[in-house]
GROMACS .gro file of C-alpha atoms in nm:
model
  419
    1UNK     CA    1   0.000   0.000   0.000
    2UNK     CA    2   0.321   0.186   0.096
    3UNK     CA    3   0.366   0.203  -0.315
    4UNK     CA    4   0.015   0.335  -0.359
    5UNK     CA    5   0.044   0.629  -0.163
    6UNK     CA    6   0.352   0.740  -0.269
    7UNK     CA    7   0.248   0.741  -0.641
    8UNK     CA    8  -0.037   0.967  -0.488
    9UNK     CA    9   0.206   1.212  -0.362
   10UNK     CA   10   0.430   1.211  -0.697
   11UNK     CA   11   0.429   1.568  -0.836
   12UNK     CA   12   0.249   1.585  -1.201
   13UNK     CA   13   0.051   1.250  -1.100
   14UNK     CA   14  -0.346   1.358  -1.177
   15UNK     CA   15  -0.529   1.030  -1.078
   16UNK     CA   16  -0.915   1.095  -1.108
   17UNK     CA   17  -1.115   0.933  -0.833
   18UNK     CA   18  -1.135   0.580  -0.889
   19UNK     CA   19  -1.515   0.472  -1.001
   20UNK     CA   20  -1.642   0.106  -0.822
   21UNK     CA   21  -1.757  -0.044  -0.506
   22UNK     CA   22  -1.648  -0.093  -0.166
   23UNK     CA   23  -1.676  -0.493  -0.033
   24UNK     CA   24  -1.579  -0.689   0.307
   25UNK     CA   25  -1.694  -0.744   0.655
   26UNK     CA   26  -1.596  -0.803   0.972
   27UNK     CA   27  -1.645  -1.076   1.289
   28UNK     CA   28  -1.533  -1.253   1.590
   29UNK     CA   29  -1.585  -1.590   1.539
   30UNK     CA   30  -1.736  -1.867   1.297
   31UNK     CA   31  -1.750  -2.203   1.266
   32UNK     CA   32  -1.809  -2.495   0.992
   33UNK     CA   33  -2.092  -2.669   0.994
   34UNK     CA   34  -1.862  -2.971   1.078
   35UNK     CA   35  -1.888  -2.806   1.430
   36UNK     CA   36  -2.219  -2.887   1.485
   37UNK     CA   37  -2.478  -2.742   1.742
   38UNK     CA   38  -2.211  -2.519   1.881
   39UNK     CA   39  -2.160  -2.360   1.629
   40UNK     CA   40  -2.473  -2.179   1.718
   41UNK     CA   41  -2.234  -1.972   1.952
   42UNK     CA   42  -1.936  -1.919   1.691
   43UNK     CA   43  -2.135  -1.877   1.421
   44UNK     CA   44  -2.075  -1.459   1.276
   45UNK     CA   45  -2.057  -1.315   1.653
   46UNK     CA   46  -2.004  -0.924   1.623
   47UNK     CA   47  -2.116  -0.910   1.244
   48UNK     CA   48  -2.071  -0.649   1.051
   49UNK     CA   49  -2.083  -0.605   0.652
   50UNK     CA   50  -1.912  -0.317   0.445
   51UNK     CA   51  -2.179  -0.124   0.234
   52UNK     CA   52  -2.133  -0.164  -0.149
   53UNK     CA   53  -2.096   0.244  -0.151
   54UNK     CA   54  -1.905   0.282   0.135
   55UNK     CA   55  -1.983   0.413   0.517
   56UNK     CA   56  -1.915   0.815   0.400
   57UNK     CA   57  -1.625   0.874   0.620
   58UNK     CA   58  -1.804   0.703   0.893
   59UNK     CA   59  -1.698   0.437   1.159
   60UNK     CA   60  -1.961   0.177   1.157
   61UNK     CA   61  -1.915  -0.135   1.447
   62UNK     CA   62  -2.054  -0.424   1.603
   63UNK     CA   63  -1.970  -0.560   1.907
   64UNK     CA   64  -2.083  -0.825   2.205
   65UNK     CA   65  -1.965  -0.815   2.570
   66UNK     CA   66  -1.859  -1.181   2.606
   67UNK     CA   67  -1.805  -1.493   2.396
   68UNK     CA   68  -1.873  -1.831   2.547
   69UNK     CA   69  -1.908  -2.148   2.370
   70UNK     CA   70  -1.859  -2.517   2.492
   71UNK     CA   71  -1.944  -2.680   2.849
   72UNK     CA   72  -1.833  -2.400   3.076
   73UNK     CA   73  -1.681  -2.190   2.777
   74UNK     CA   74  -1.414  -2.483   2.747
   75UNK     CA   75  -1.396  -2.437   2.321
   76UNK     CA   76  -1.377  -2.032   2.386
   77UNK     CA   77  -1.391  -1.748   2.603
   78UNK     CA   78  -1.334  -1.416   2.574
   79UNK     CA   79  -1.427  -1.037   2.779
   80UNK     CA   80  -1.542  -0.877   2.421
   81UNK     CA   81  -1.539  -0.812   2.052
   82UNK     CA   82  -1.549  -0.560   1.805
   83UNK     CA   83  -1.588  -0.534   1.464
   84UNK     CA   84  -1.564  -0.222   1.253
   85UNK     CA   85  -1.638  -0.151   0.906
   86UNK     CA   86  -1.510   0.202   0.763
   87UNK     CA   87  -1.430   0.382   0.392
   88UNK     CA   88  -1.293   0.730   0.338
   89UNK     CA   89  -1.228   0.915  -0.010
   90UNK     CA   90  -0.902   1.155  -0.097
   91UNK     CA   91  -0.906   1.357  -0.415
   92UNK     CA   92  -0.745   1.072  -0.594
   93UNK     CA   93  -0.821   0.731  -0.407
   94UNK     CA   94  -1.092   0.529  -0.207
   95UNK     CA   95  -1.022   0.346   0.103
   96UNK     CA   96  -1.110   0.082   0.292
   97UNK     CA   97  -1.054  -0.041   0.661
   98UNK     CA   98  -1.227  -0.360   0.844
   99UNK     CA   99  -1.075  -0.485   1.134
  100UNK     CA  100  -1.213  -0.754   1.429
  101UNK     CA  101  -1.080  -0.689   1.791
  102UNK     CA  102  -1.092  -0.935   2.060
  103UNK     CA  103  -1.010  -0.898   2.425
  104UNK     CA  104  -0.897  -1.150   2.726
  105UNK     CA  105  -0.915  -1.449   2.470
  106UNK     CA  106  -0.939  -1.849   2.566
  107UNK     CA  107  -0.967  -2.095   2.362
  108UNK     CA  108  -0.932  -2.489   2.382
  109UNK     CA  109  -0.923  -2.511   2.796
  110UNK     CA  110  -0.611  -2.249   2.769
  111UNK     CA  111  -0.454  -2.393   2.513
  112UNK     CA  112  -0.414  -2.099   2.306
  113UNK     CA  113  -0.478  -1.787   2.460
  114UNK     CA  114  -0.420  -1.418   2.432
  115UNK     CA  115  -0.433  -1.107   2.560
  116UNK     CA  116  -0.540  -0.918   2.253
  117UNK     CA  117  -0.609  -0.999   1.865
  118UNK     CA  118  -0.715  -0.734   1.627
  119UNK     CA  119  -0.738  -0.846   1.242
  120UNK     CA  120  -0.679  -0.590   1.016
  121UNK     CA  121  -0.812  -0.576   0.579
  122UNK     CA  122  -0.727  -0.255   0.415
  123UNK     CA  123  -0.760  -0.228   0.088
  124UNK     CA  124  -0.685   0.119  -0.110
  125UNK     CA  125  -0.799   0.168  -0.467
  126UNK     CA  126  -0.626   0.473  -0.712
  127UNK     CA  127  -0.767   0.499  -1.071
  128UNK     CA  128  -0.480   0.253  -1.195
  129UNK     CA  129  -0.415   0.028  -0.933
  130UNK     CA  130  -0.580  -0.128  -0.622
  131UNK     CA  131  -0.379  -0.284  -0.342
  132UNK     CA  132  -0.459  -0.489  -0.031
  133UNK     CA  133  -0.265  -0.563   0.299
  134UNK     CA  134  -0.311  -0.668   0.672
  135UNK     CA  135  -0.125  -0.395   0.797
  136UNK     CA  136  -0.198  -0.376   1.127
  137UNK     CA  137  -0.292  -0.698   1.251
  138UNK     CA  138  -0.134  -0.853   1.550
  139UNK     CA  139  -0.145  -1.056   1.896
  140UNK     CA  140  -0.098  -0.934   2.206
  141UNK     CA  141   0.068  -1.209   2.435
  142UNK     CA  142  -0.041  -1.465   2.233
  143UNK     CA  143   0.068  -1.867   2.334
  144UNK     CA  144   0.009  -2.152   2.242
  145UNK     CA  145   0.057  -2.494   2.495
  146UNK     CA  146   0.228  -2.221   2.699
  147UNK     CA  147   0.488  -2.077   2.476
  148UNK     CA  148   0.476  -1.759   2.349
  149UNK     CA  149   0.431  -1.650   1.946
  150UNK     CA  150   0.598  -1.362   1.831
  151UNK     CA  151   0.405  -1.056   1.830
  152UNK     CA  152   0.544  -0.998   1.436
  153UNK     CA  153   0.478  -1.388   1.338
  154UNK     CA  154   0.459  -1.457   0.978
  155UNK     CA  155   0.159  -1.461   0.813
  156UNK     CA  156   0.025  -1.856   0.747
  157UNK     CA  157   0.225  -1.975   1.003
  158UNK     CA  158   0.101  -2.329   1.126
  159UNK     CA  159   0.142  -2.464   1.469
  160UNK     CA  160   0.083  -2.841   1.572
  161UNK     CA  161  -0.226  -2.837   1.800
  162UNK     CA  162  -0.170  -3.153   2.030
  163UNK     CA  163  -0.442  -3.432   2.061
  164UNK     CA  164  -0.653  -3.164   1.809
  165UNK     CA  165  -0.525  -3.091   1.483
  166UNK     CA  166  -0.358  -2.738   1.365
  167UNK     CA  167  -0.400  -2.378   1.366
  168UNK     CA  168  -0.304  -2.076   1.098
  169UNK     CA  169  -0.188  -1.793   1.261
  170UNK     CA  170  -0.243  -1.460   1.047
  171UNK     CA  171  -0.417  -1.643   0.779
  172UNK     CA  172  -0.434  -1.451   0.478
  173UNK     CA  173  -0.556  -1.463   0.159
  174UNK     CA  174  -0.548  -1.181  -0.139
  175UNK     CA  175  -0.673  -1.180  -0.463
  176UNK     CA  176  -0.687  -0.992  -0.739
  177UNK     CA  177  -0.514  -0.841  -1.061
  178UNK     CA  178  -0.422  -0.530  -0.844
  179UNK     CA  179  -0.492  -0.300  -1.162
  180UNK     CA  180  -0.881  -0.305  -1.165
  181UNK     CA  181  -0.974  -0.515  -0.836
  182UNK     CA  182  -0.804  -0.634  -0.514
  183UNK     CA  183  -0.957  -0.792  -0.244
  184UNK     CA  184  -0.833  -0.948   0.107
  185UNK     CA  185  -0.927  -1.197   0.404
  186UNK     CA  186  -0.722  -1.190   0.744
  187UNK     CA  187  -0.801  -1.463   0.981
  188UNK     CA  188  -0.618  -1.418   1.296
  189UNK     CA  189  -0.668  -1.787   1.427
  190UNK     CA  190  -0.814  -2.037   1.234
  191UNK     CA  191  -0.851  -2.373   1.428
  192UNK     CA  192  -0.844  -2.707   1.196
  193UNK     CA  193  -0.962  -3.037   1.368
  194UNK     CA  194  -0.785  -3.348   1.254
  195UNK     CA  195  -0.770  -3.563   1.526
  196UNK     CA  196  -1.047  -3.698   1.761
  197UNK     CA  197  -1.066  -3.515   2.103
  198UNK     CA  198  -1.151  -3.468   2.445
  199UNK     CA  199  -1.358  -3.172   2.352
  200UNK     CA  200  -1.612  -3.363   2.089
  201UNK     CA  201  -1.516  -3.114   1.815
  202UNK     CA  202  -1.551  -3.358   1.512
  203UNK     CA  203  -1.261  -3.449   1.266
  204UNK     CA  204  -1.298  -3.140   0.976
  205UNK     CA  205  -1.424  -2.870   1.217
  206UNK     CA  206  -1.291  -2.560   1.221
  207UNK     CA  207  -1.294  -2.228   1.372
  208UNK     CA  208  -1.215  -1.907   1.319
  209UNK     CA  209  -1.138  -1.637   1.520
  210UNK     CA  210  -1.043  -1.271   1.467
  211UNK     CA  211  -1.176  -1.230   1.104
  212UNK     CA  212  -1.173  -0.893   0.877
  213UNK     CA  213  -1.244  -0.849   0.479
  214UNK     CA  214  -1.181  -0.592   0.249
  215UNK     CA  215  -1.177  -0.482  -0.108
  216UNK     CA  216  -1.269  -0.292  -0.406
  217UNK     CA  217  -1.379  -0.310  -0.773
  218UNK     CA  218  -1.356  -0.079  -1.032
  219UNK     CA  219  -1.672  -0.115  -1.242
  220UNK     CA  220  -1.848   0.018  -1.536
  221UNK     CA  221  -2.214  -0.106  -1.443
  222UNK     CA  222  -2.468   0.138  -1.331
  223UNK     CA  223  -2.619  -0.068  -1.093
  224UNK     CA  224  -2.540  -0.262  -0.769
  225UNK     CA  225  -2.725  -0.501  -0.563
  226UNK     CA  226  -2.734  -0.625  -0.228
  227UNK     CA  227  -2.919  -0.895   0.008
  228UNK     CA  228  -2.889  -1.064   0.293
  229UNK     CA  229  -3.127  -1.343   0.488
  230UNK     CA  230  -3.078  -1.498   0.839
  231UNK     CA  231  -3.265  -1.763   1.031
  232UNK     CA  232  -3.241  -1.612   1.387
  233UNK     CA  233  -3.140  -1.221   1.509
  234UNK     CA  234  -3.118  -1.120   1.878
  235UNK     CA  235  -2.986  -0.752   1.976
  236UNK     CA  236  -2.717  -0.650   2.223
  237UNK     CA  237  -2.963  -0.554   2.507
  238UNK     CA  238  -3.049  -0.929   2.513
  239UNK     CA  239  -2.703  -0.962   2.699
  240UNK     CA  240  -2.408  -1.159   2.618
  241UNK     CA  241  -2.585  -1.534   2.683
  242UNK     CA  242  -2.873  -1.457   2.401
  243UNK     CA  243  -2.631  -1.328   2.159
  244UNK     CA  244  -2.405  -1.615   2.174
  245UNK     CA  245  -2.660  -1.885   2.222
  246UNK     CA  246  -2.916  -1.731   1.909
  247UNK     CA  247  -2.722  -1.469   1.769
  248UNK     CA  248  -2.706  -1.452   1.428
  249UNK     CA  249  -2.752  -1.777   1.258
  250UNK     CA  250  -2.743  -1.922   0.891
  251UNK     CA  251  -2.693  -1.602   0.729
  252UNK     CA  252  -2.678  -1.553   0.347
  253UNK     CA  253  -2.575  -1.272   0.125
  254UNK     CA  254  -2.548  -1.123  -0.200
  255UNK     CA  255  -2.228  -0.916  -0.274
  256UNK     CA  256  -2.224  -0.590  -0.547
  257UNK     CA  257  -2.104  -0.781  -0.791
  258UNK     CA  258  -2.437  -1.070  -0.742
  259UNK     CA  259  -2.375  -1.416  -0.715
  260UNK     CA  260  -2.281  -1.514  -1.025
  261UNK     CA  261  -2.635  -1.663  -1.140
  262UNK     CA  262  -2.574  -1.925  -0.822
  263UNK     CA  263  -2.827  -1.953  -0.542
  264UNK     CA  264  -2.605  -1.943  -0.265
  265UNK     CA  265  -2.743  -2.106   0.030
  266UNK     CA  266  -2.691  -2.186   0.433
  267UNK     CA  267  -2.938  -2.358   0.752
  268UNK     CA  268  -2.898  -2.463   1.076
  269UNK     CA  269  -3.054  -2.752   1.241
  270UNK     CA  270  -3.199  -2.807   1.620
  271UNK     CA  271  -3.131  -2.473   1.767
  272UNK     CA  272  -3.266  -2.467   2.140
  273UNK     CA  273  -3.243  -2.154   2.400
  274UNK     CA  274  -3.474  -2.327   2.742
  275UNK     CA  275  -3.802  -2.127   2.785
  276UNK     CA  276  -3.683  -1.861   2.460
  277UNK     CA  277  -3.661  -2.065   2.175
  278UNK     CA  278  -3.678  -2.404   2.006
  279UNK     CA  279  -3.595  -2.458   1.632
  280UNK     CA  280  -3.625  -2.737   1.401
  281UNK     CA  281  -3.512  -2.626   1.113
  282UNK     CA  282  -3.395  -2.304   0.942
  283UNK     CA  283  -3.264  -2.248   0.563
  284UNK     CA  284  -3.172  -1.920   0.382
  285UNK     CA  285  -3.099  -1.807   0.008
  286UNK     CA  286  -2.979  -1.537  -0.186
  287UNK     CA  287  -2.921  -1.511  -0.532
  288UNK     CA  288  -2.896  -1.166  -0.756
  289UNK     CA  289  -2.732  -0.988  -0.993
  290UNK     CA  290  -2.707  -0.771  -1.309
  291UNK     CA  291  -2.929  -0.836  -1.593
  292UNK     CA  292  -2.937  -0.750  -2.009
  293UNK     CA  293  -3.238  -0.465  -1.873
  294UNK     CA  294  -3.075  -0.376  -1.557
  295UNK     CA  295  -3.089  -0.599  -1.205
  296UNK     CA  296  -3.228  -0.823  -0.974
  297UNK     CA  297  -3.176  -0.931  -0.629
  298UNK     CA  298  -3.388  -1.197  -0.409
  299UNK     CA  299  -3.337  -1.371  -0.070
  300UNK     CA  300  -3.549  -1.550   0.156
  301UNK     CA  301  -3.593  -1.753   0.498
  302UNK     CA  302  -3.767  -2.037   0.587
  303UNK     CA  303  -3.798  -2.178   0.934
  304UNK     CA  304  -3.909  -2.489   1.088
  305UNK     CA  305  -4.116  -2.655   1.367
  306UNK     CA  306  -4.047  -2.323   1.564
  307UNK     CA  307  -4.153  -2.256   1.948
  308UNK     CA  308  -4.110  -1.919   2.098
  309UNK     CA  309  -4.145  -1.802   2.467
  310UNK     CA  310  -4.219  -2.117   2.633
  311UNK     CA  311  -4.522  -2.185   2.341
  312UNK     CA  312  -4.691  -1.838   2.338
  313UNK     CA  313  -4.616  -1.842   1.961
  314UNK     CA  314  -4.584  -2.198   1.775
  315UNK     CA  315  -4.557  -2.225   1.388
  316UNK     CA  316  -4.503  -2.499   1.154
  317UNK     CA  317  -4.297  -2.305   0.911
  318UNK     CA  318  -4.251  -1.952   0.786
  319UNK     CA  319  -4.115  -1.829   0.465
  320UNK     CA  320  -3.993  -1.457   0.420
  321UNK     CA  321  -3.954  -1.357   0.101
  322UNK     CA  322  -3.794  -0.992  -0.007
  323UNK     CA  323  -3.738  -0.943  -0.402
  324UNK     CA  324  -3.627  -0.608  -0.563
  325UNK     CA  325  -3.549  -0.524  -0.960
  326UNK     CA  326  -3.454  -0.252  -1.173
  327UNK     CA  327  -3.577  -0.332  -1.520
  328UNK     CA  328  -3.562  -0.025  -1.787
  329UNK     CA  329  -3.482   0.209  -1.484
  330UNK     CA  330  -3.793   0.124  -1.305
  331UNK     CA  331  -3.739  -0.032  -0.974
  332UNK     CA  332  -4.030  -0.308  -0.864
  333UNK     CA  333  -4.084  -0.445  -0.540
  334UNK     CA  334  -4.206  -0.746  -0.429
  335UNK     CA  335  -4.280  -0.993  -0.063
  336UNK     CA  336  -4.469  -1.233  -0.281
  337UNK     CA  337  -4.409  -1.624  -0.145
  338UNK     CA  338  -4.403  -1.487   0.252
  339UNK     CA  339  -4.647  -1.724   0.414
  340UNK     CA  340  -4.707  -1.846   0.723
  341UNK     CA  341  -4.834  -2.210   0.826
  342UNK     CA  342  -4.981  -2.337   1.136
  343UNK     CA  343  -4.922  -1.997   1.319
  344UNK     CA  344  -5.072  -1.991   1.632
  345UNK     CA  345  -5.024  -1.706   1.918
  346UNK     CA  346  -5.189  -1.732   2.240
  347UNK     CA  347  -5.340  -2.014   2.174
  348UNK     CA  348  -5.527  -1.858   1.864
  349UNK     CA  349  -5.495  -2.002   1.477
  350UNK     CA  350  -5.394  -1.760   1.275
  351UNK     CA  351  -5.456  -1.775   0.888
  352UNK     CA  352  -5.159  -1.848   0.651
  353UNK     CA  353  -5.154  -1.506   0.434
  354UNK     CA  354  -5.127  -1.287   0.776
  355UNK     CA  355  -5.214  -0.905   0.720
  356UNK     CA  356  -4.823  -0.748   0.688
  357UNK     CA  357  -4.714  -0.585   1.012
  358UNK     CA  358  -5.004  -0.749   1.257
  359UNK     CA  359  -4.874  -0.606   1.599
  360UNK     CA  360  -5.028  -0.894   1.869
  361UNK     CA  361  -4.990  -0.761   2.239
  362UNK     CA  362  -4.784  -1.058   2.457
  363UNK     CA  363  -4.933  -1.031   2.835
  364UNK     CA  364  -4.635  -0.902   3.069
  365UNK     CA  365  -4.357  -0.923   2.803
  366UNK     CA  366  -4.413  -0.702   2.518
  367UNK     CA  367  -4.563  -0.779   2.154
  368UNK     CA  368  -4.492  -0.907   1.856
  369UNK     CA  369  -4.514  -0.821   1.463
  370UNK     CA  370  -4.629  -1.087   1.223
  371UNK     CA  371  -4.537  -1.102   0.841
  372UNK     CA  372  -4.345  -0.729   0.942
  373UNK     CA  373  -4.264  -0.579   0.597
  374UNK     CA  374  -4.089  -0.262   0.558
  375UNK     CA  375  -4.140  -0.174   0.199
  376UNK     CA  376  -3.973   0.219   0.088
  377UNK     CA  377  -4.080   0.448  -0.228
  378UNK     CA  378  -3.990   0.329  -0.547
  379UNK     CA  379  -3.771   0.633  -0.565
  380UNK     CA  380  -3.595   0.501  -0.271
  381UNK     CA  381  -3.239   0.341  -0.248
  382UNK     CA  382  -3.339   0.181   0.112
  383UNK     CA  383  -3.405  -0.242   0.090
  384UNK     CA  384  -3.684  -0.399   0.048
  385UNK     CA  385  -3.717  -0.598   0.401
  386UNK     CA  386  -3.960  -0.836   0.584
  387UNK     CA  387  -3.943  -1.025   0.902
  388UNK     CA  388  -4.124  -1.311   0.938
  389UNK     CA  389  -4.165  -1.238   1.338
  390UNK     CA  390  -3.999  -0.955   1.524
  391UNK     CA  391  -4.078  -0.961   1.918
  392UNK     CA  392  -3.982  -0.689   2.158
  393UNK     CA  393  -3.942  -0.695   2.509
  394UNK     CA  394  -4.097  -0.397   2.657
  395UNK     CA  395  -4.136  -0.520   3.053
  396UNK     CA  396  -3.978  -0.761   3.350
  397UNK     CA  397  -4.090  -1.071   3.253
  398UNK     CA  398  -4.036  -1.429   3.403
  399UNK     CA  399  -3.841  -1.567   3.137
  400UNK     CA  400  -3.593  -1.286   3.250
  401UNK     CA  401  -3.540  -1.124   2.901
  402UNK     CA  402  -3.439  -0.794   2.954
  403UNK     CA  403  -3.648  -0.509   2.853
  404UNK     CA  404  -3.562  -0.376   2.508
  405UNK     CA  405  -3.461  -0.732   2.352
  406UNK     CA  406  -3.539  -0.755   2.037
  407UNK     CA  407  -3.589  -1.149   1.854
  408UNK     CA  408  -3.594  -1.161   1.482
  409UNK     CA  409  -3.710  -1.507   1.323
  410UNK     CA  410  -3.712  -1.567   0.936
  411UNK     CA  411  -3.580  -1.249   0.797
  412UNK     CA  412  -3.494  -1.140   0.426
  413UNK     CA  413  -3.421  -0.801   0.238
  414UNK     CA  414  -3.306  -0.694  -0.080
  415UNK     CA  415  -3.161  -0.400  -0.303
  416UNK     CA  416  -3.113  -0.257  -0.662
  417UNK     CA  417  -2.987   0.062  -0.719
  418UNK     CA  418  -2.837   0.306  -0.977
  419UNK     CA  419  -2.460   0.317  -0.922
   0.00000   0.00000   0.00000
């Protein structure tokens, strides 16, 4: 990047300001789906995705006050995360900055632990060249089995993991022609399971901790789209437990540049929180993209044999459904395929094509929103979003969910706009 900048200072260099879109993202943790149910509390803790056009100068972050996952947090602890997602603009460049900090860090029983992590994706695009790095990233105190790792160790560096498998320290991965698109993934410890163990983690699990993205594209097209679609959402006033042990599961996205014509998919499979939650089943999709009249982008989420609250609301299945298009200039919008089946709250049957946005009072815990769709002007860049149940918390309660949790089941959105 060093290279970059100094071309930018050159006298007689007149670089106009480079025309494309911002991309990464940043987390705590994740997990395969080789993992299995814990990976309910790895899976995309502290989320947080880089718009397409950038955050304007602006800081944007994510963050939760503990991790815990395992019997007694024996797979991982730590005091907190945060994830950050920022661009800025000079006369001549764009600029991007994602980074994932994690505190007090314990993973494996003490195994490896660390003071500090922060992972670091910058990415810094001129109108002839774009280059990425992971300056920046490092460990504070970091050991492994009880010996120290250099605070400056080598990116990809691979350490034997007794009795587990391995782990990549600093993993990191850039691609890119560097002329007209660069793009960059830091992984500050990911965990590869290759041996059977103590700790049940099952042979081809892994984990990741410490992750941050970045990138940009120079493009020509005039439009972008964007999506995303997630089983299960809880909010940070839920605390620490809810956010680990729900958080936010089987997500699914579509990128600015679409999905290449793929559906890309992801689910989850027996999720339980006693008294809060049960789950069956949960599956998400995106799939979007630029077309020969302009663009499309669709997601949706469809959940499973699904008991909330201790049974105040039970439902068979849901299916969320946000779809948005540019065709000819003209933006459409569409929720057509949400649908609800066996939906009962209170007690009461509720009919499959539920009114959008039916607010049902829940006696001394809050209310919920059925079928909640959130649908902007035509005119409007904003997505096109639904939720197939959002539930606040508005008083003391005897499931002890703190007042102003918010639980988001079956969610999709999606966007199409003029570049």
């Amino acid at each position: 990047m060093a290279s970059v900048l100094a071309e930018l200072s050159s006298p007689g260099v007149a670089l106009a300001l480079p025309n494309g879109t911002y991309q990464g993202n940043a987390f705590a943790t994740n997990s395969n789906i080789k993992v299995g149910p814990i990976g309910v509390a790895l899976g995309n803790t502290a989320f947080i995705p880089c718009p397409c056009t950038g955050t304007n100068g602006d800081t944007l972050s994510s963050s939760v006050n503990s991790l815990t996952a395992g019997v007694g947090g024996n797979i991982l602890n730590g005091a907190t995360a945060i994830s950050t997602v920022h661009t800025a603009e000079t006369t001549t460049a764009k600029i991007v900055r994602n980074s994932s900090t994690i505190q007090a860090l314990n993973l494996l029983n003490g195994l490896i632990t660390a003071d500090a992590l922060i992972a670091v994706a910058n990415t810094t695009a001129t109108d002839s060249a774009v280059i990425s790095d992971a300056d920046g990233s490092t460990f504070a105190n970091l050991k492994i089995a009880g010996v120290p790792v250099a605070v400056n160790v080598a990116p990809n560096t691979t350490v034997r993991l007794p009795g587990i498998g391995n782990v990549t320290l600093k993993k990191t991965v850039t691609v890119g022609n560097g002329t007209t698109a660069s793009s960059i993934v830091v992984e500050m410890i990911s965990i590869n399971v290759t041996l059977a163990n103590s700790f049940g983690l099952p042979v081809g699990a892994q984990i990741v901790v410490g992750h941050a993205a970045s990138g940009f594209f120079h493009t020509t097209t005039s439009v972008v789209v964007a999506g995303t679609s997630w089983v299960t959402y809880v909010n940070a006033a839920a605390g620490s437990l809810l956010q680990t042990s729900i958080g936010l599961t089987a997500p699914s996205g579509i990128g600015c540049q679409g999905t290449g014509g793929k559906i890309l998919t992801n689910s989850v499979t027996a999720l339980n929180v006693a008294g809060v939650l049960s789950l069956g089943t949960g599956n998400t999709t995106a799939i979007g993209g630029p077309t020969a009249t302009g663009a499309t982008a669709k997601t949706t989420a469809t959940l499973q044999n699904l008991n909330l609250l201790n049974g105040l609301i039970r439902v068979a299945a849901i299916t969320a459904v946000a779809e948005t298009k540019i065709v000819n200039g003209v933006r459409t919008r569409s929720t057509n395929g949400t649908a609800f089946t066996g939906l009962k709250v209170l007690g009461i049957n509720l009919p499959i094509n539920v009114k959008p946005n039916t607010k049902i009072a829940l006696p001394l815990l809050g209310y919920v929103i059925l079928n909640e769709q959130i649908i902007p002007p035509a005119t409007s860049n904003a997505p096109t979003r639904v939720n197939g149940l959002h539930i606040r918390i508005t008083t003391a309660n005897s499931l002890k969910l703190p007042v102003g949790t918010e639980l988001i089941l079956a969610h999709a959105d999606s966007s199409a706009y003029n570049f």
